[in-house]
């Protein structure tokens, strides 16, 4: 158990250091802009490119794994969407944001560092696959559902263009695609470039975790929104259970790949929910609350999942 605490403490410690800094120093929200830009457009793309470019192509063609994890994410999104419909009196726009809060975890900011620290370098490929296809799913569904909700004045054509733009210009997906191309053609960057990429990707997790803490601190919780525990329960409990149940139906995978998928599914709600809420001008307070409370609650649930992973108990649960 001490090993798990030693693994979890630096990650949650950085989040809470960021949270404390955000509370102690009342700096404007705009102060995070360049840090978020560095994380999203520089550090994390370097991480995903380097992981995928150094992976044999046959390891990337795990179609069954992609199907199982994407279907589990879709299940969590769908369940959260219907919870949102019930809570928001049938408002499709608000329910869509509730779906993101309950179905899309912090796989970009927390996932790579946590999985690699817990499971080692073998976890790198499943992390990249899960992030890429979960992001494709979310960035496709949200603009379409928001277009049909009537909360934004746009037609189907413009919604489809928005979907295409969110995919084509997503820096993480671009980096992942370039990494696959480099792996396919065995392209190796010069040593100086490779060392620069390594330097950048090692900075991704600390900066991202600190930014999470500061961002959450700047979103004060004035009241507990209705139904918040249900959405957090879907994200922290139902999502990892779905992954554990679905993986055996789509193939046989190593314990490391199973553990990585469950660990990433158990991550707290991503800040993406709040970003979308602010973009569309609705459900902002609720999205902020889910991210805040979900992150705090995940200290217990995610630590428990990490303990199961380190104890080698997840495959036993799957077979039982």
Coordinates of C-alpha atoms in Angstrom, one line a residue:
X1 CA 0.0 0.0 0.0
X2 CA 2.9 2.3 0.7
X3 CA 4.1 1.9 -2.9
X4 CA 0.7 3.1 -4.1
X5 CA 0.7 6.1 -1.8
X6 CA 4.2 7.0 -3.0
X7 CA 2.9 6.8 -6.6
X8 CA -0.3 8.7 -6.0
X9 CA 1.0 11.4 -3.7
X10 CA 3.2 13.3 -6.3
X11 CA 0.3 13.5 -8.7
X12 CA -2.4 14.6 -6.3
X13 CA 0.2 16.6 -4.5
X14 CA 0.9 18.7 -7.6
X15 CA -2.8 19.2 -8.1
X16 CA -3.3 20.5 -4.6
X17 CA -0.2 22.6 -4.7
X18 CA -1.7 24.3 -7.8
X19 CA -5.0 24.5 -6.0
X20 CA -3.3 26.2 -3.0
X21 CA -1.4 28.6 -5.2
X22 CA -4.7 29.5 -7.0
X23 CA -6.4 30.2 -3.7
X24 CA -3.4 32.1 -2.1
X25 CA -2.5 34.3 -5.0
X26 CA -5.5 35.9 -6.7
X27 CA -3.9 36.1 -10.2
X28 CA -6.3 36.6 -13.1
X29 CA -7.6 33.6 -15.0
X30 CA -5.8 34.8 -18.1
X31 CA -2.5 34.0 -16.4
X32 CA -3.0 30.3 -17.3
X33 CA -3.3 30.9 -21.0
X34 CA 0.4 30.4 -21.9
X35 CA 0.8 27.4 -19.6
X36 CA -2.3 25.8 -21.1
X37 CA -1.0 26.6 -24.6
X38 CA 2.4 25.0 -23.7
X39 CA 0.8 21.9 -22.4
X40 CA -1.7 21.4 -25.2
X41 CA 0.3 22.5 -28.2
X42 CA 3.9 21.6 -27.2
X43 CA 4.5 19.2 -24.3
X44 CA 1.7 16.7 -24.7
X45 CA 2.0 16.5 -28.5
X46 CA 5.7 15.8 -28.0
X47 CA 4.8 13.0 -25.6
X48 CA 2.3 11.3 -27.9
X49 CA 4.6 11.7 -31.0
X50 CA 7.6 10.2 -29.2
X51 CA 5.6 7.3 -27.8
X52 CA 3.9 6.3 -31.0
X53 CA 6.9 6.9 -33.3
X54 CA 9.0 4.4 -31.3
X55 CA 6.3 1.8 -31.2
X56 CA 6.2 -1.1 -33.8
X57 CA 3.3 -0.6 -36.1
X58 CA 1.8 -4.0 -35.3
X59 CA 1.4 -3.0 -31.6
X60 CA -0.7 0.0 -32.7
X61 CA -3.2 -2.1 -34.7
X62 CA -5.1 -3.4 -31.7
X63 CA -8.6 -3.0 -33.2
X64 CA -10.3 -5.0 -30.5
X65 CA -8.7 -2.9 -27.7
X66 CA -9.8 0.3 -29.5
X67 CA -13.3 -1.0 -29.9
X68 CA -13.6 -2.1 -26.3
X69 CA -12.3 1.1 -24.7
X70 CA -14.2 3.4 -27.1
X71 CA -17.4 1.5 -26.5
X72 CA -16.9 1.8 -22.7
X73 CA -16.4 5.6 -23.1
X74 CA -19.4 5.8 -25.3
X75 CA -21.4 3.9 -22.7
X76 CA -20.3 6.3 -19.9
X77 CA -21.2 9.3 -22.2
X78 CA -24.6 7.9 -23.0
X79 CA -25.5 7.1 -19.4
X80 CA -24.3 10.6 -18.3
X81 CA -26.3 12.1 -21.2
X82 CA -29.6 10.5 -20.0
X83 CA -28.8 11.5 -16.4
X84 CA -28.3 15.1 -17.7
X85 CA -31.6 14.9 -19.6
X86 CA -33.4 14.0 -16.4
X87 CA -31.6 16.7 -14.4
X88 CA -31.9 19.4 -17.0
X89 CA -35.5 18.9 -17.9
X90 CA -34.8 17.6 -21.4
X91 CA -32.3 20.3 -22.4
X92 CA -30.1 18.5 -25.0
X93 CA -27.3 21.2 -24.7
X94 CA -27.0 20.9 -21.0
X95 CA -27.3 17.1 -21.1
X96 CA -24.4 17.0 -23.7
X97 CA -22.1 18.8 -21.3
X98 CA -23.2 16.5 -18.5
X99 CA -22.2 13.6 -20.8
X100 CA -18.7 15.0 -21.2
X101 CA -18.4 15.5 -17.4
X102 CA -19.5 12.0 -16.7
X103 CA -17.9 10.2 -19.6
X104 CA -14.6 11.8 -20.5
X105 CA -11.7 11.6 -18.1
X106 CA -8.5 13.6 -17.7
X107 CA -6.7 11.2 -20.1
X108 CA -4.6 14.0 -21.6
X109 CA -3.3 15.8 -18.5
X110 CA -3.2 13.0 -15.9
X111 CA -3.3 9.8 -18.0
X112 CA 0.2 9.5 -19.5
X113 CA 2.2 10.4 -16.4
X114 CA 0.1 8.3 -14.0
X115 CA 0.0 5.3 -16.2
X116 CA 3.7 5.3 -17.0
X117 CA 4.6 5.8 -13.4
X118 CA 2.3 3.0 -12.3
X119 CA 2.8 0.4 -15.0
X120 CA 6.0 1.4 -16.8
X121 CA 6.8 2.1 -20.5
X122 CA 4.6 -0.8 -21.7
X123 CA 1.6 1.4 -20.8
X124 CA 2.6 4.1 -23.3
X125 CA 0.9 2.6 -26.4
X126 CA -2.5 1.9 -24.8
X127 CA -2.5 5.4 -23.3
X128 CA -2.0 6.9 -26.7
X129 CA -4.6 4.7 -28.3
X130 CA -7.2 5.4 -25.6
X131 CA -6.6 9.2 -25.7
X132 CA -6.7 9.4 -29.5
X133 CA -10.0 7.5 -30.0
X134 CA -11.7 8.9 -26.9
X135 CA -10.9 12.4 -28.1
X136 CA -12.2 11.6 -31.6
X137 CA -15.4 10.4 -30.0
X138 CA -16.0 13.4 -27.8
X139 CA -14.9 16.1 -30.3
X140 CA -17.2 14.5 -32.9
X141 CA -20.3 14.1 -30.7
X142 CA -20.3 17.4 -28.8
X143 CA -20.5 19.9 -31.8
X144 CA -23.2 17.7 -33.4
X145 CA -25.4 17.4 -30.3
X146 CA -25.0 21.1 -29.5
X147 CA -26.1 21.9 -33.1
X148 CA -29.2 19.8 -32.7
X149 CA -29.9 21.2 -29.2
X150 CA -30.9 24.6 -30.5
X151 CA -28.6 26.3 -28.0
X152 CA -26.3 27.4 -30.8
X153 CA -27.6 28.9 -34.0
X154 CA -25.9 26.8 -36.6
X155 CA -27.0 24.3 -39.2
X156 CA -25.9 20.7 -39.8
X157 CA -23.4 21.8 -42.4
X158 CA -21.7 24.2 -40.1
X159 CA -21.8 21.6 -37.3
X160 CA -20.0 19.1 -39.5
X161 CA -17.4 21.7 -40.4
X162 CA -16.9 22.3 -36.7
X163 CA -16.5 18.6 -36.1
X164 CA -13.9 18.3 -38.9
X165 CA -12.0 21.4 -37.7
X166 CA -11.9 20.1 -34.1
X167 CA -10.4 16.8 -35.3
X168 CA -8.1 18.1 -38.1
X169 CA -6.6 20.9 -36.0
X170 CA -6.4 19.1 -32.6
X171 CA -2.7 19.3 -31.8
X172 CA -2.7 16.0 -29.9
X173 CA -4.4 14.1 -32.7
X174 CA -2.0 15.6 -35.2
X175 CA 1.0 14.5 -33.1
X176 CA -0.5 11.0 -32.8
X177 CA -1.0 10.7 -36.5
X178 CA 2.5 11.9 -37.2
X179 CA 3.8 9.4 -34.7
X180 CA 2.0 6.5 -36.4
X181 CA 3.4 7.6 -39.8
X182 CA 6.9 7.8 -38.3
X183 CA 6.4 4.3 -36.8
X184 CA 5.1 2.9 -40.2
X185 CA 8.1 4.3 -42.2
X186 CA 10.6 3.9 -39.3
X187 CA 11.5 7.6 -39.4
X188 CA 13.8 8.5 -36.6
X189 CA 14.4 12.2 -35.8
X190 CA 18.0 13.4 -35.3
X191 CA 19.4 12.9 -31.8
X192 CA 19.2 16.6 -30.9
X193 CA 15.5 16.7 -31.9
X194 CA 14.8 13.4 -30.0
X195 CA 16.4 14.8 -26.9
X196 CA 14.3 18.0 -27.2
X197 CA 11.1 15.9 -27.5
X198 CA 12.2 13.9 -24.4
X199 CA 12.8 17.1 -22.5
X200 CA 9.4 18.5 -23.5
X201 CA 7.4 15.4 -22.7
X202 CA 8.9 15.0 -19.2
X203 CA 7.5 18.5 -18.5
X204 CA 4.0 17.6 -19.6
X205 CA 2.7 15.9 -16.5
X206 CA 4.0 18.3 -13.8
X207 CA 2.8 21.4 -15.7
X208 CA -0.6 19.8 -16.5
X209 CA -1.2 18.7 -12.9
X210 CA -0.3 22.1 -11.5
X211 CA -2.6 23.8 -14.1
X212 CA -5.5 21.5 -13.1
X213 CA -5.1 22.6 -9.5
X214 CA -5.0 26.3 -10.3
X215 CA -7.9 26.1 -12.7
X216 CA -10.1 24.3 -10.2
X217 CA -9.2 26.8 -7.5
X218 CA -10.4 29.6 -9.8
X219 CA -13.8 28.0 -10.1
X220 CA -15.4 28.5 -6.7
X221 CA -18.2 26.1 -5.7
X222 CA -21.1 28.2 -4.6
X223 CA -23.7 25.4 -4.3
X224 CA -23.9 21.7 -5.0
X225 CA -25.7 21.2 -8.3
X226 CA -28.5 18.6 -8.4
X227 CA -27.3 15.2 -9.6
X228 CA -23.6 15.9 -9.4
X229 CA -22.9 12.7 -7.3
X230 CA -24.6 10.6 -10.1
X231 CA -22.3 12.0 -12.8
X232 CA -19.2 11.6 -10.6
X233 CA -20.3 8.0 -9.9
X234 CA -20.5 7.2 -13.6
X235 CA -17.0 8.7 -14.2
X236 CA -15.2 7.2 -11.2
X237 CA -16.9 3.8 -10.8
X238 CA -19.1 2.9 -13.8
X239 CA -16.6 3.8 -16.5
X240 CA -13.8 1.6 -15.2
X241 CA -16.2 -1.3 -14.6
X242 CA -17.5 -1.0 -18.2
X243 CA -13.9 -1.3 -19.4
X244 CA -13.2 -4.3 -17.2
X245 CA -16.3 -6.1 -18.5
X246 CA -15.9 -5.2 -22.2
X247 CA -12.3 -6.0 -22.8
X248 CA -12.7 -9.8 -22.6
X249 CA -15.4 -9.6 -25.3
X250 CA -13.0 -8.1 -27.9
X251 CA -9.9 -10.1 -27.5
X252 CA -7.1 -11.3 -25.2
X253 CA -4.9 -8.5 -23.9
X254 CA -1.9 -8.4 -21.5
X255 CA -2.4 -7.5 -17.9
X256 CA -0.6 -4.2 -18.5
X257 CA -3.0 -3.2 -21.3
X258 CA -6.0 -4.2 -19.2
X259 CA -4.7 -2.3 -16.1
X260 CA -3.9 0.8 -18.2
X261 CA -7.4 0.9 -19.7
X262 CA -9.1 0.6 -16.3
X263 CA -6.7 3.1 -14.7
X264 CA -7.5 5.7 -17.4
X265 CA -11.2 5.1 -17.2
X266 CA -11.0 5.8 -13.4
X267 CA -9.5 9.2 -13.9
X268 CA -11.6 12.2 -12.7
X269 CA -13.6 14.4 -15.1
X270 CA -11.6 16.4 -17.6
X271 CA -11.5 20.1 -17.8
X272 CA -12.9 19.7 -21.3
X273 CA -16.4 19.8 -19.8
X274 CA -15.7 23.3 -18.4
X275 CA -14.1 24.4 -21.6
X276 CA -17.1 23.3 -23.7
X277 CA -19.5 24.9 -21.2
X278 CA -17.7 28.2 -21.4
X279 CA -17.6 27.9 -25.2
X280 CA -21.3 27.3 -25.5
X281 CA -22.3 29.6 -22.6
X282 CA -24.3 27.1 -20.6
X283 CA -24.0 24.7 -17.7
X284 CA -20.8 26.5 -16.6
X285 CA -21.2 26.4 -12.8
X286 CA -22.3 22.7 -12.9
X287 CA -19.3 21.7 -15.1
X288 CA -16.9 23.5 -12.8
X289 CA -18.5 21.7 -9.8
X290 CA -18.2 18.3 -11.4
X291 CA -14.5 18.8 -12.2
X292 CA -13.8 20.1 -8.7
X293 CA -15.7 17.5 -6.7
X294 CA -14.8 14.7 -9.1
X295 CA -11.1 15.5 -8.7
X296 CA -11.3 15.5 -4.9
X297 CA -13.3 12.3 -4.9
X298 CA -10.8 10.6 -7.2
X299 CA -8.2 10.8 -4.5
X300 CA -9.9 7.8 -2.9
X301 CA -11.3 6.0 -5.9
X302 CA -8.2 6.3 -8.1
X303 CA -5.9 5.4 -5.3
X304 CA -8.0 2.2 -4.8
X305 CA -7.7 1.4 -8.5
X306 CA -4.0 1.9 -8.4
X307 CA -3.7 -0.5 -5.4
X308 CA -5.7 -3.1 -7.4
X309 CA -3.3 -2.6 -10.4
X310 CA -0.2 -2.9 -8.3
X311 CA -1.6 -5.9 -6.5
X312 CA -2.3 -7.6 -9.8
X313 CA -6.0 -8.0 -8.8
X314 CA -7.7 -6.5 -11.9
X315 CA -7.4 -9.6 -14.1
X316 CA -8.8 -11.7 -11.2
X317 CA -11.8 -9.4 -11.0
X318 CA -12.2 -9.7 -14.7
X319 CA -12.2 -13.5 -14.7
X320 CA -14.4 -13.6 -11.5

